[in-house]
XYZ file of C-alpha atoms in Angstrom:
655
model
C 93.661 114.454 75.200
C 92.787 110.774 75.207
C 94.555 107.945 76.988
C 94.547 104.213 77.589
C 92.862 104.312 80.982
C 90.584 107.325 80.589
C 88.280 108.737 77.953
C 89.433 112.343 77.838
C 91.666 114.535 80.025
C 93.003 118.067 79.918
C 93.047 121.418 81.638
C 89.795 123.194 82.387
C 90.782 125.764 79.784
C 91.261 123.032 77.169
C 87.984 121.419 78.148
C 85.987 124.624 77.726
C 87.504 125.185 74.273
C 87.075 121.626 72.970
C 83.922 120.886 70.928
C 81.509 118.642 72.785
C 81.250 116.186 69.899
C 85.031 115.653 69.971
C 84.936 114.651 73.648
C 81.933 112.370 73.101
C 83.782 110.583 70.294
C 86.768 110.062 72.600
C 84.472 108.650 75.291
C 82.846 106.298 72.777
C 86.241 105.009 71.642
C 87.354 104.499 75.247
C 84.145 102.637 76.111
C 84.669 100.271 73.188
C 88.281 99.732 74.204
C 87.211 98.818 77.755
C 84.159 96.689 77.015
C 84.438 95.506 73.416
C 80.939 96.908 72.881
C 79.626 100.068 71.237
C 78.131 102.695 73.528
C 74.352 102.789 73.263
C 72.104 105.861 73.153
C 71.668 105.961 76.943
C 75.430 106.112 77.453
C 75.807 108.942 74.972
C 72.885 110.854 76.470
C 74.445 110.546 79.925
C 77.804 111.806 78.623
C 76.188 114.806 76.930
C 74.295 115.672 80.133
C 77.521 115.394 82.144
C 79.462 117.570 79.700
C 76.780 120.264 79.706
C 76.642 120.396 83.496
C 80.427 120.472 83.829
C 80.827 123.140 81.152
C 78.291 125.478 82.743
C 79.656 125.040 86.257
C 83.316 125.377 85.273
C 82.498 128.608 83.437
C 80.852 129.887 86.626
C 83.879 128.835 88.693
C 86.274 130.480 86.235
C 84.437 133.781 86.595
C 85.011 133.586 90.361
C 88.550 132.202 90.252
C 90.733 132.734 87.211
C 93.314 130.161 88.343
C 90.747 127.405 87.752
C 91.698 127.478 84.052
C 94.768 125.456 85.019
C 92.828 122.838 86.938
C 92.764 119.377 85.373
C 89.714 117.318 84.457
C 89.543 113.580 83.655
C 86.494 111.854 82.167
C 85.738 108.133 82.537
C 88.892 107.135 84.427
C 89.169 103.350 84.214
C 90.276 101.790 87.494
C 92.899 99.243 86.369
C 92.177 95.605 87.299
C 88.595 96.566 88.196
C 86.685 95.927 85.007
C 83.809 98.362 84.558
C 84.542 100.733 87.469
C 84.936 104.242 86.036
C 84.299 107.440 88.006
C 82.503 109.787 85.618
C 84.660 112.837 86.351
C 87.799 113.534 88.384
C 88.532 117.232 88.875
C 92.047 118.043 90.107
C 92.566 121.525 91.542
C 95.692 122.987 93.090
C 94.407 122.089 96.586
C 91.827 119.307 96.266
C 90.646 116.363 94.221
C 86.932 115.983 93.446
C 85.514 112.630 92.361
C 82.123 113.119 90.706
C 79.541 110.516 89.812
C 76.573 111.667 87.710
C 73.190 109.952 87.898
C 70.147 110.785 85.799
C 67.910 110.950 88.871
C 66.152 113.639 90.891
C 66.257 111.544 94.053
C 68.921 109.806 96.143
C 69.687 106.093 95.836
C 71.766 104.705 98.708
C 73.703 102.493 96.301
C 74.789 105.537 94.291
C 76.012 107.341 97.414
C 78.077 104.327 98.435
C 79.374 103.893 94.890
C 81.056 107.308 94.774
C 82.243 106.959 98.378
C 83.921 103.668 97.397
C 85.646 105.328 94.423
C 87.312 107.809 96.785
C 88.151 105.123 99.330
C 89.894 102.986 96.687
C 91.716 105.859 94.996
C 93.133 106.938 98.351
C 94.096 103.369 99.285
C 95.427 102.079 95.956
C 96.416 104.992 93.682
C 100.033 106.020 94.199
C 99.702 109.768 93.490
C 96.341 110.448 95.116
C 98.155 110.747 98.440
C 99.594 114.080 97.267
C 96.227 115.621 98.098
C 96.740 114.884 101.802
C 93.224 113.628 102.348
C 91.524 116.474 100.447
C 89.683 114.041 98.192
C 85.956 114.763 97.999
C 83.215 112.448 96.672
C 80.320 114.239 94.964
C 77.104 112.633 93.731
C 75.468 114.822 91.079
C 71.730 114.302 90.537
C 71.445 115.417 86.925
C 67.638 115.542 86.953
C 67.383 117.327 90.284
C 67.009 121.003 91.174
C 68.115 122.999 94.221
C 69.622 119.980 95.992
C 72.583 120.455 98.276
C 73.212 118.176 101.234
C 75.791 115.790 102.645
C 75.646 112.157 103.728
C 78.791 111.603 105.727
C 81.706 112.482 103.464
C 79.609 112.479 100.269
C 78.317 115.780 98.884
C 74.990 115.364 97.068
C 74.023 118.174 94.711
C 71.948 119.012 91.703
C 73.696 120.575 88.730
C 72.709 124.144 89.598
C 74.622 123.990 92.915
C 77.739 122.153 91.736
C 79.900 125.236 91.138
C 79.111 126.618 94.578
C 79.991 123.343 96.313
C 83.287 122.913 94.459
C 84.306 126.549 95.035
C 83.458 126.421 98.736
C 85.292 123.141 99.406
C 88.270 124.174 97.273
C 88.664 127.342 99.342
C 88.767 125.313 102.560
C 91.826 123.331 101.431
C 95.147 125.080 101.904
C 97.812 122.568 100.863
C 98.987 123.422 97.368
C 99.652 120.681 94.828
C 101.529 122.063 91.815
C 101.906 118.840 89.815
C 98.303 118.217 88.841
C 98.869 116.325 85.528
C 101.337 114.020 87.312
C 98.306 112.337 88.900
C 97.649 110.511 85.643
C 101.056 108.846 85.835
C 100.256 107.210 89.164
C 99.754 103.462 89.464
C 96.509 101.941 90.688
C 97.023 98.537 92.341
C 93.940 97.238 94.144
C 94.149 94.498 96.738
C 92.853 91.371 94.964
C 90.440 88.894 96.443
C 91.818 85.488 97.404
C 90.638 83.931 94.135
C 92.033 86.757 92.010
C 95.291 86.639 93.976
C 95.586 82.936 93.145
C 94.988 83.740 89.469
C 97.707 86.413 89.536
C 100.204 84.023 91.113
C 99.286 81.215 88.744
C 99.658 83.508 85.711
C 103.200 84.361 86.907
C 102.250 88.038 87.227
C 103.814 90.348 89.838
C 101.705 90.577 92.945
C 100.364 94.113 93.606
C 102.547 96.014 96.067
C 99.757 97.166 98.359
C 100.855 99.028 101.469
C 98.127 97.341 103.533
C 99.253 93.879 102.460
C 102.904 94.744 103.000
C 102.257 96.004 106.515
C 100.058 93.045 107.429
C 103.011 90.694 107.841
C 102.267 88.333 104.949
C 105.685 88.808 103.349
C 107.476 88.331 106.679
C 105.534 85.125 107.410
C 106.244 83.772 103.932
C 109.957 84.558 104.178
C 110.209 82.866 107.581
C 108.430 79.734 106.308
C 110.800 79.534 103.333
C 113.783 79.802 105.687
C 112.468 76.972 107.869
C 111.905 74.788 104.796
C 115.494 75.276 103.649
C 116.757 74.458 107.144
C 114.644 71.288 107.352
C 116.027 70.018 104.055
C 119.631 71.051 104.712
C 119.796 69.614 108.238
C 117.549 66.592 107.623
C 115.049 67.673 110.267
C 111.310 67.572 110.763
C 109.549 70.864 111.397
C 105.933 71.849 111.987
C 105.040 75.514 111.610
C 101.807 77.007 112.965
C 100.661 80.213 111.253
C 97.642 81.819 112.917
C 95.454 84.688 111.819
C 92.109 86.415 112.035
C 89.564 85.768 109.246
C 90.746 87.341 106.007
C 94.309 87.959 107.223
C 95.858 86.118 104.280
C 96.712 82.687 105.732
C 95.495 80.879 102.632
C 97.309 83.385 100.441
C 100.559 82.620 102.289
C 99.999 78.914 101.629
C 99.335 79.416 97.929
C 102.339 81.692 97.492
C 104.560 79.266 99.415
C 103.609 76.336 97.174
C 104.172 78.383 94.034
C 107.439 80.048 95.075
C 108.988 76.993 96.742
C 108.220 74.759 93.764
C 109.596 77.400 91.384
C 112.919 77.340 93.244
C 113.393 73.586 92.997
C 115.469 71.922 90.316
C 113.334 69.552 88.289
C 110.395 69.807 90.656
C 112.028 67.686 93.383
C 110.602 68.031 96.890
C 107.545 69.939 95.794
C 105.048 71.285 98.302
C 101.304 70.667 98.247
C 98.476 72.845 99.557
C 95.617 70.950 101.188
C 92.326 72.148 102.584
C 89.459 70.512 104.393
C 87.310 73.338 103.075
C 85.791 71.548 100.091
C 84.095 74.625 98.592
C 87.328 76.630 98.771
C 89.146 73.847 96.922
C 86.408 73.734 94.254
C 86.383 77.519 93.798
C 90.167 77.734 93.455
C 90.342 74.734 91.124
C 87.532 76.220 89.024
C 89.236 79.631 88.880
C 92.687 78.234 88.087
C 91.465 75.458 85.793
C 93.894 73.231 87.675
C 93.399 70.394 90.165
C 97.004 70.028 91.339
C 97.687 73.465 92.785
C 95.202 73.028 95.672
C 93.848 69.640 96.762
C 91.254 68.225 99.108
C 92.775 67.109 102.411
C 90.482 64.124 102.882
C 91.297 62.715 99.451
C 94.997 63.160 100.133
C 94.818 61.276 103.437
C 92.654 58.560 101.951
C 95.318 57.996 99.285
C 98.359 57.926 101.565
C 97.049 56.203 104.715
C 95.632 53.058 103.162
C 97.553 49.796 103.729
C 100.799 49.535 101.755
C 100.339 53.069 100.383
C 103.321 54.852 98.869
C 104.589 58.034 100.420
C 103.719 61.307 98.671
C 106.597 62.816 96.718
C 106.005 66.150 98.475
C 108.102 66.628 101.602
C 106.174 69.780 102.542
C 102.465 69.639 103.284
C 100.419 72.777 103.937
C 97.094 72.267 105.690
C 94.699 75.205 105.489
C 92.343 75.667 108.471
C 94.287 73.036 110.406
C 92.420 73.844 113.613
C 89.455 72.145 111.938
C 91.285 68.826 111.511
C 89.110 65.811 112.265
C 89.515 64.149 115.617
C 89.739 60.351 115.973
C 85.983 59.890 116.336
C 85.192 61.796 113.141
C 88.005 60.048 111.271
C 86.632 56.680 112.402
C 83.199 57.628 111.077
C 84.370 59.062 107.763
C 87.640 57.241 106.935
C 87.441 54.041 108.976
C 90.596 54.789 110.964
C 91.265 55.110 114.671
C 93.686 58.016 114.255
C 93.027 61.735 114.094
C 94.048 63.705 111.020
C 97.016 65.313 112.844
C 98.206 61.793 113.747
C 98.059 60.733 110.107
C 99.881 63.811 108.824
C 102.749 63.455 111.263
C 102.960 59.719 110.623
C 103.371 60.436 106.898
C 106.010 63.068 107.697
C 107.786 60.692 110.080
C 108.006 58.039 107.365
C 109.554 60.434 104.846
C 113.237 59.854 104.284
C 115.622 62.530 105.502
C 113.234 65.400 106.282
C 109.702 66.735 106.310
C 107.817 69.935 106.993
C 104.202 70.571 107.958
C 102.683 74.044 107.751
C 99.436 74.317 109.691
C 97.371 77.419 108.872
C 95.215 78.173 111.895
C 92.039 80.278 111.783
C 90.413 81.684 114.875
C 86.927 80.909 116.126
C 85.632 79.241 112.963
C 85.032 75.610 113.922
C 81.667 74.914 112.317
C 81.687 71.184 111.547
C 81.142 68.262 113.868
C 84.507 66.716 114.769
C 86.433 69.980 114.391
C 86.274 71.041 118.021
C 89.414 69.357 119.368
C 91.431 72.330 118.123
C 95.174 72.669 118.567
C 95.589 70.213 121.450
C 95.309 67.229 119.118
C 98.352 68.485 117.181
C 100.390 68.222 120.376
C 98.880 64.775 120.961
C 100.085 63.825 117.462
C 103.608 65.070 118.238
C 103.655 62.825 121.309
C 102.218 59.896 119.319
C 104.884 59.902 116.566
C 107.659 60.299 119.115
C 106.455 57.262 121.026
C 105.642 55.024 118.062
C 108.037 56.204 115.326
C 110.869 57.725 117.334
C 110.687 61.026 115.446
C 111.039 64.399 117.105
C 109.592 67.499 115.507
C 110.655 71.118 115.947
C 107.649 73.414 116.288
C 107.396 77.048 115.184
C 104.543 79.129 116.575
C 103.529 82.687 117.451
C 104.333 83.675 121.039
C 100.760 83.261 122.260
C 100.915 79.563 121.307
C 104.386 79.037 122.720
C 103.208 76.715 125.528
C 100.646 74.733 123.523
C 103.091 72.155 122.084
C 105.159 70.682 124.951
C 105.623 67.416 123.015
C 107.824 69.107 120.400
C 111.568 68.737 120.824
C 111.761 72.529 120.669
C 109.285 75.389 120.199
C 110.640 78.410 118.350
C 108.452 81.442 118.856
C 108.189 84.068 116.140
C 105.756 87.025 116.076
C 105.630 86.929 112.255
C 103.550 83.750 112.564
C 100.494 85.638 113.845
C 98.612 87.598 111.164
C 96.320 89.895 113.108
C 95.346 92.305 110.310
C 92.491 91.236 108.057
C 92.805 92.194 104.394
C 89.258 91.338 103.466
C 87.909 94.847 104.038
C 89.422 98.332 104.044
C 88.520 98.663 107.726
C 89.036 95.020 108.502
C 90.237 95.468 112.073
C 87.061 97.322 113.012
C 84.927 94.742 111.198
C 86.558 91.863 113.059
C 86.256 93.674 116.371
C 82.607 94.467 115.711
C 81.749 90.864 114.824
C 83.713 89.443 117.741
C 82.137 91.825 120.240
C 78.638 91.308 118.855
C 78.814 87.514 119.160
C 81.010 87.256 122.224
C 79.208 84.965 124.646
C 80.598 86.745 127.690
C 79.092 90.135 126.941
C 75.541 88.908 127.281
C 75.851 86.894 130.465
C 73.590 87.582 133.420
C 75.042 90.065 135.885
C 73.858 91.531 139.167
C 72.353 94.600 137.542
C 70.037 92.577 135.344
C 70.052 90.494 132.159
C 70.782 93.354 129.738
C 73.369 95.266 131.746
C 76.377 93.572 130.166
C 75.082 94.154 126.661
C 74.180 97.739 127.529
C 77.764 98.428 128.501
C 78.937 96.985 125.180
C 76.598 98.848 122.819
C 78.547 102.139 122.774
C 81.694 100.279 121.748
C 79.837 98.336 119.063
C 78.315 101.567 117.802
C 81.729 103.233 117.781
C 83.213 100.430 115.662
C 80.275 100.658 113.250
C 80.648 104.424 112.884
C 84.361 104.027 112.153
C 83.577 101.407 109.522
C 81.011 103.650 107.844
C 83.324 106.674 107.880
C 86.037 104.655 106.170
C 83.745 103.350 103.443
C 82.515 100.011 104.775
C 78.746 99.725 104.250
C 76.942 98.140 107.197
C 73.201 97.859 106.604
C 70.147 96.029 107.893
C 66.744 95.513 106.350
C 63.639 93.429 106.885
C 62.844 93.337 103.172
C 64.937 90.995 101.042
C 63.913 92.816 97.851
C 65.388 96.031 99.294
C 68.729 94.304 99.909
C 68.788 92.843 96.407
C 67.899 96.191 94.815
C 70.713 97.948 96.664
C 73.341 95.422 95.535
C 72.113 95.504 91.937
C 72.125 99.314 91.850
C 75.490 99.765 93.516
C 77.342 97.327 91.261
C 75.452 97.900 88.005
C 78.648 99.126 86.306
C 81.065 96.740 88.045
C 80.694 93.255 86.514
C 83.609 91.791 88.479
C 82.113 92.639 91.857
C 80.675 89.700 93.784
C 77.466 89.900 95.809
C 74.928 87.290 96.827
C 72.971 85.541 99.564
C 74.688 83.775 102.461
C 72.883 82.082 105.330
C 73.212 79.607 108.157
C 72.572 76.002 107.173
C 70.476 75.496 110.330
C 68.068 78.408 109.886
C 64.652 76.868 109.266
C 62.611 80.018 108.660
C 64.420 81.359 105.596
C 62.921 79.168 102.867
C 59.529 80.855 103.234
C 61.176 84.240 102.590
C 62.921 83.227 99.367
C 66.288 82.149 100.792
C 66.846 78.557 99.564
C 69.172 77.271 102.290
C 67.347 73.980 102.851
C 69.765 71.057 102.587
C 68.225 69.261 99.611
C 68.173 72.504 97.613
C 71.509 73.849 98.774
C 73.404 70.620 98.043
C 72.961 71.364 94.331
C 74.997 74.581 94.585
C 78.086 74.602 92.372
C 80.561 76.671 94.374
C 83.051 77.310 91.559
C 80.595 78.976 89.170
C 78.751 80.634 92.088
C 81.847 82.589 93.117
C 83.550 82.925 89.705
C 81.010 83.130 86.873
C 80.077 86.371 85.126
C 76.920 88.148 86.225
C 74.813 86.829 83.344
C 75.465 83.198 84.272
C 72.515 81.447 85.904
C 74.965 79.918 88.391
C 76.503 83.257 89.474
C 76.029 84.565 93.005
C 74.945 87.867 91.425
C 71.710 86.228 90.300
C 70.731 86.050 94.005
C 68.625 82.953 93.413
C 70.825 80.519 95.355
C 72.550 80.754 98.717
C 75.939 79.813 100.146
C 75.937 78.549 103.731
C 78.702 78.906 106.307
C 80.207 75.671 104.955
C 80.344 76.962 101.382
C 81.651 80.466 101.993
C 84.187 79.903 104.777
C 87.615 81.074 103.644
C 86.086 82.869 100.653
C 84.774 86.382 100.257
C 82.224 88.564 98.534
C 82.313 92.284 97.958
C 78.806 92.651 99.378
C 77.245 89.590 101.030
C 73.581 89.693 101.984
C 73.671 87.893 105.331
C 70.284 86.301 105.880
C 69.711 85.952 109.629
C 67.771 82.896 110.719
C 65.867 81.427 113.632
C 68.794 79.294 114.818
C 70.416 82.248 116.630
C 68.387 85.061 118.158
C 68.722 87.659 120.873
C 66.364 87.545 123.861
C 66.466 88.138 127.606
C 69.888 89.755 127.416
C 71.697 86.856 125.735
C 72.152 85.038 122.462
C 69.810 82.070 122.224
C 70.485 79.132 119.911
C 68.418 76.244 118.633
C 70.146 72.962 119.363
C 68.966 69.673 117.924
C 68.375 66.927 120.455
C 70.304 64.675 118.073
C 73.402 66.853 118.043
C 76.623 65.048 118.936
C 78.673 68.258 119.070
C 80.663 68.977 122.204
C 79.433 72.581 122.186
C 76.584 73.047 119.685
C 75.998 76.626 120.859
C 79.583 77.512 119.936
C 79.158 75.985 116.462
C 75.997 78.056 115.870
C 77.635 81.318 116.920
C 80.724 80.453 114.875
C 78.511 79.958 111.825
C 77.394 83.585 112.137
C 80.976 84.648 112.857
C 81.859 83.212 109.448
C 78.858 84.744 107.669
C 79.423 88.206 109.134
C 83.097 88.346 108.119
C 82.836 87.642 104.363
C 82.436 91.213 103.050
C 85.108 93.366 101.386
C 83.025 96.499 100.696
C 80.454 95.880 103.403
C 77.443 93.713 104.158
C 73.689 93.833 104.348
C 72.024 91.887 107.130
C 68.532 90.744 106.214
C 66.409 89.970 109.273
C 63.114 88.269 108.303
C 59.986 89.926 109.699
C 59.110 87.290 112.315
C 58.478 88.129 116.001
C 61.278 85.843 117.201
C 63.852 88.090 115.504
C 62.484 91.491 116.549
C 64.967 91.916 119.394
C 67.790 90.717 117.142
C 66.917 93.414 114.629
C 66.739 96.096 117.309
C 70.076 94.993 118.742
C 71.768 95.149 115.325
C 70.287 98.604 114.781
C 71.655 99.881 118.079
C 74.978 98.170 117.382
C 75.402 100.537 114.424
C 73.759 98.870 111.413
C 71.988 101.473 109.278
C 68.523 100.676 107.886
C 68.518 100.488 104.088
C 64.922 101.696 104.111
C 64.035 104.558 106.495
C 60.772 102.732 107.257
C 62.850 99.910 108.744
C 64.039 102.048 111.659
C 62.760 100.741 115.007
C 60.354 103.125 116.699
C 60.708 101.612 120.167
C 64.329 100.674 120.869
C 64.729 97.982 123.491
C 67.722 99.777 124.985
C 67.650 103.357 126.203
C 71.343 103.933 125.611
C 72.776 107.224 124.367
C 76.128 107.761 122.778
């Protein structure tokens, strides 16, 4: 039978009795429905090869196990909301689910292995009826041109066609939990977790937000509900409130802000007392405005303050202001340089709120460890300074709301109400986000590499097993963590893995201060990089010259902070390197930063936490970075090319 989200489906018995040409015609019609294009000869050849292999192997299985006639087979299952992603075959038995991807190769491509592994990962995470198989979901890569191949890479079985029946029969026999409602699987809903940009599009199109169990359990809904309650209280009681929402990178802070603006405005009569979302992250603003085709939904914080802090300026009509990445607010010195004012940005925001008639609310979205600009290092203390300033000069008292760990940070508030829902500690950016964040934090933690009595590398030595353990957990759960010293290898992997997934985002990201990268084809030099158009880079289709998928331009830490890619290629530079048991950083003698080393490490903290499916770390082949490469290898990064593997590890640690 044919369907709207698959090419052909039926029992194994039906499949073996259906003429091949009939199934091919159904697959052609489905392909046209999905893409608007006619299938070419290579597509049809691949389908015929797949059908022949499946027919032969299912006949062999049926001879061994008569009950296999009632198994169910699905061809070209279209993953909803993921344009172009279609597992070739899904075979549903009474005990297991096999996800098969066919490739016309006789050799293994790493990108193909990860592609089928990701299909299983996403079906388990996002498809409502896949859970009935209790984890017995097996990815299989079939090398259609191979012979006598049977091996495993992690959870992925890799076989040639002549061994497929044996592998399926063996694994089926190992599963003991019976599932008697096989066809019901097709009725399940597939709701993938959208990226931040796609989430904004969904909200803006008034579509229901996907009910993802990961997102629901992360606390986003609880934080949003609490913020809405505070807003209603502020208006009803004519009070001034400031709410601090903290979270790890990718935890959904920006998403909470966007949803708050949309939902709060939708509840108002005639648009009175609207809320506005502001961000000092210029590229994020550009990307969201480009995606939404709207310049009101999200605005630039500096333009907003310039408008409403000039002499005799009117007050904004919005009583609620949301400031994304508020820990990066400019201090007084930076504001004096850029806006010709003696006040910090927190001062200006609370002054505006203090001047509002009746009531006001400020929502400060606070990221952790991502201060990367000069003037952003004052952190949260300047928000308390601002609370004291407006009390002294304007006579206004603000009620603060904060997670418990920040309960003592704002003594100048009239009251501090602590609420655990205001701390989002689960990242949604990757399927194994907690492990990714832990790995990045531990890798870059300045304390782990300090000199100790046992020698300069002892502290790092004690940390490597834990780093390696995090990396192994990430790999097992489908997060690809690779290193290479050849940029062409990284590009080839990304192109191969996402060849059939046009909506997937991959591209080059790099530190703005790395001087060595230009010579290796990574155009991060300021005069070149300033021409990058962030909106098209993150949003355009793959064939656009401005798309990140072209891999001809690079986004720095400034341009990708708060945004995400499915597979970033993190280009390591000569501004941070590992040597003598510690991270070394290049610091300009002209730097006016309070802690330039912290800003450099934070830049890499940002770069290393952008990936949803994984990341590739490209380490240029220069002597300065040899120890960095070896460290990343022993911290669990897998070489994309076997020739990349270090032959003389600098640490003799065993796990």
